[in-house]
Each structure stands twice: as structure tokens, then as C-alpha cells.
Amino acid sequence: QINPAADFIYNPSYLATISITIDEADKSKLLAKGNEDSQAYLKCSVLFENEKVKESIENVGIRLRGNTSRTHPKRSVKLKVTEFDGPKFYGYKKFNLKAENNDPSCIREHTSLSVYRAANVPAARSHFAKVYLNNEYMGLYTNVEQVDDEFCDTRFNSESGNLYKCNWGASLSNNNDAYNNGLFELETNKDINDRSILENFIDVLNNTSESEFKTEIEKVLNVDNALRFLAVEAILGHWDGYAYNKNNYYIHENPESKKIEFIAYDVDNTFGIDWIPGDWAKRDLLNWASESEERPLHNTLLEVPEYYEKYVSILWELLNGPFNEDELFPEFDRLRSMLSDAVENDTYYPQTFGYDFSDFNKSHTEQVVKHCPYGLKPYVSTRTETALDQLPIINSI
């Protein structure tokens, strides 16, 4: 397994408490209207508590994070413990405290990341925390592990390979320029800025003849990783990822294998959440990618019969493993019970989309808001039922 197990910080069995103390003037600056786009870190201290840890961290940087979430009443924040030359905390430099405003259940991102990891796709760990800012309860948050050089070291045994955060437009088609930092945001080795490996991968993916494609792509891509990445994306209904919306993923150039690896990222728009027209629980798993634009990682790979059969096999693995009612429903119930009091006392929870506490409970079984037409459990049941109709039985099953 490529993903490490839970540790003292990222342990989803515990509901942590993260207490942030900041100068009141800086708190006002952090949350002030007009400062939503600021990337500047302000200095604070942090007390982290769970059943295993109770430790303070001094001289931590704090800023807002996210895109549209920066304008919501309940803000997501990034904590950078090394911003003011402090040491790492249990090996971590950054924490992402996500408000999960889109999700009335508050658990879609955490659960989706868990499914990716169970499918052996590199993905961040996460846990839940009650967050306080100068003793004001800011609500329930998901603390999501940062994808950075430390992440690569724990997954790939090296920090040296290029790591790219892939943003909207990163379709990996011929019209993508590997040196366009808006598409492929280089997170490591910025001073060198050698993108020849990524550039060559895009070229091989798009411009190799059918007869040579399998041989050539296996020289530059971890194909099993890519197929698993695509299969989990489809079964979760993660339309805001690579195959449908050319968005929200990381690429790592593995220095040991010399091959491209895909990393899951920003997976909150899953389990039926829908901001664009589409029934994601019923969409064909074998034709998941956008029909209107090129998606060569999905389409070209699945044109290879061996890869197509492997992709189908992975989907069956998911249905017989981490993505089914027997696995997910008890975990949904456990999390709802563990998080109930934290949500009930979260005065920011209703402020973006008008949720109330009853919506938190009902969100597991029914629609409570327009952009979320499926409850968690109905999504799983519907996705499973339609998958059984869509997937062929293959010899390896």
C-alpha cells in the first residue's frame, strides 16, 4: 500500500480540538471584507488536542485558503507552522482547515479521500476538528493533509521529483503547455523549473501511434496508478476532477521509477453534489469523461484493451471493497454520531446555504439542498445499482 496509516495527528477515530490564538487586530484583518484574496500569513499560536496529543505550537502562520470559500461566513484557513522559522509539527509544515460549506453532511471529502487511499491511489489523510479562534467557536472543520514534498516522501520515498498542482484547464491534451504555471503549478524544484518529464509525458500521451502506444506510455506513466485514479474519480461522482472538468489533481514525477504518478485532490464535490447539470450517480462509468473536449488520460488509455479490462476490474474491486453499502453505511453512521454535537453548536454551519441541524442528520438519507440532490446513502445505493448494469463481467473477476 502506498498510503501511510493514521498517525498521532491524522487519526479519524478522534475528534480533535484546534485552538488558535491571534492578536485581535490580526483576527479582524484575517476576516475583514476586502481581504478575502490575501495570501499573507499572520502570526498566531495553536493548541492541538486529541486523545493522543496535547501540544502548543508557537509562531504559526495563518491565512485564508480556497477559492469561492474565501467569501463565505465560515472561512477555510491554512496553518503553516514553519512560516516564521518554527520547526515542523509531527513532521508536518502545513494544515488545511476546510469549512466544507458545500456539504451538509460535512464528511464527503474525508470519506472520498478514504476511498482513494483504500484503492491504493495517493491521497491526503484527514480528520475532523472543532476549531476555536481567540476562544470563539468557529465550528467543525476537516483538517486535510498538505500535498507537498513531505507527502511525496511518505508515499514515494523521495522529495526530489517535481510536484505539480494541476488547475482548471489541465486536460493533458496537446494544447497544454507544460511550462504554463497557471495549468501546472510547480510546487517543488521551482528554481530549476525543468519540466521536460511532464512535457514528454504529454507528448507521448497524445502523439504516439496506436501500435506503439502501450510500450511507450508504460515507460513514462504508472498505468495502474492512473487507472485507479480514474476509476475512483468516476465511482465517487467527482466531476470536478480530471476526467470531466480538467481540474483538481496533482502530478508527481517519481524519481525512483521515472514515471508520472497521479494524486487525488480537492474531492468535496462528490457523492452526488452537483453544481452543473448531471446525474453523477447514474453517469456511465465506462464513458465518464467529458464528451465535448479531449481527455487523453482517460480516453486514450481505455482504448487499449488490456487497460480497459484493468479499469473495469478496478471498478469491481471498489464495488466489492471500499465502495459499497456494507463498508460505507456504518462509517457514515459513526461519523454522524461523532460529529453531531460539534455541528449542532456550530453557529456558522447555517450561514452559507441555510442548513440547520436537522439537515445535517437528514443529509445522510435525503436531499436537503438543491445542489445536493442525493443523500449520502442513496448516492451509494444508486451508484452501485447502476454500476452493476453498466459493467461487463470480465475473466479476472
mmCIF file of C-alpha atoms in Angstrom, residues 7-8 44-45 52 105 115 149 154 175 181 210 237 262-263 284 299 303 323 329 338 374 385:
data_model
loop_
_atom_site.group_PDB
_atom_site.id
_atom_site.type_symbol
_atom_site.label_atom_id
_atom_site.label_comp_id
_atom_site.label_asym_id
_atom_site.label_seq_id
_atom_site.Cartn_x
_atom_site.Cartn_y
_atom_site.Cartn_z
ATOM 1 C CA ASP A 7 -0.775 8.739 12.931
ATOM 2 C CA PHE A 8 -0.916 10.940 16.029
ATOM 3 C CA CYS A 44 -0.635 33.085 15.670
ATOM 4 C CA SER A 45 -0.199 30.236 18.141
ATOM 5 C CA LYS A 52 -3.027 11.201 21.835
ATOM 6 C CA SER A 105 -23.112 16.165 5.906
ATOM 7 C CA VAL A 115 -11.852 5.559 -0.691
ATOM 8 C CA ASP A 149 7.398 17.411 -0.518
ATOM 9 C CA THR A 154 5.979 9.353 2.713
ATOM 10 C CA ASN A 175 -2.737 22.296 -26.365
ATOM 11 C CA ASN A 181 2.270 27.586 -14.356
ATOM 12 C CA GLU A 210 -1.647 3.127 -31.724
ATOM 13 C CA GLY A 237 -19.001 11.163 -8.914
ATOM 14 C CA PHE A 262 -1.430 10.924 -10.114
ATOM 15 C CA ILE A 263 -2.567 12.178 -6.705
ATOM 16 C CA ASP A 284 -21.827 5.698 -17.385
ATOM 17 C CA ASN A 299 -9.882 8.117 -23.421
ATOM 18 C CA GLU A 303 -8.753 2.401 -25.910
ATOM 19 C CA PHE A 323 -17.321 1.455 -2.122
ATOM 20 C CA PHE A 329 -23.003 2.954 5.778
ATOM 21 C CA MET A 338 -19.100 11.539 16.500
ATOM 22 C CA TYR A 374 -28.620 12.806 -3.218
ATOM 23 C CA GLU A 385 -27.153 -0.351 -8.732
#
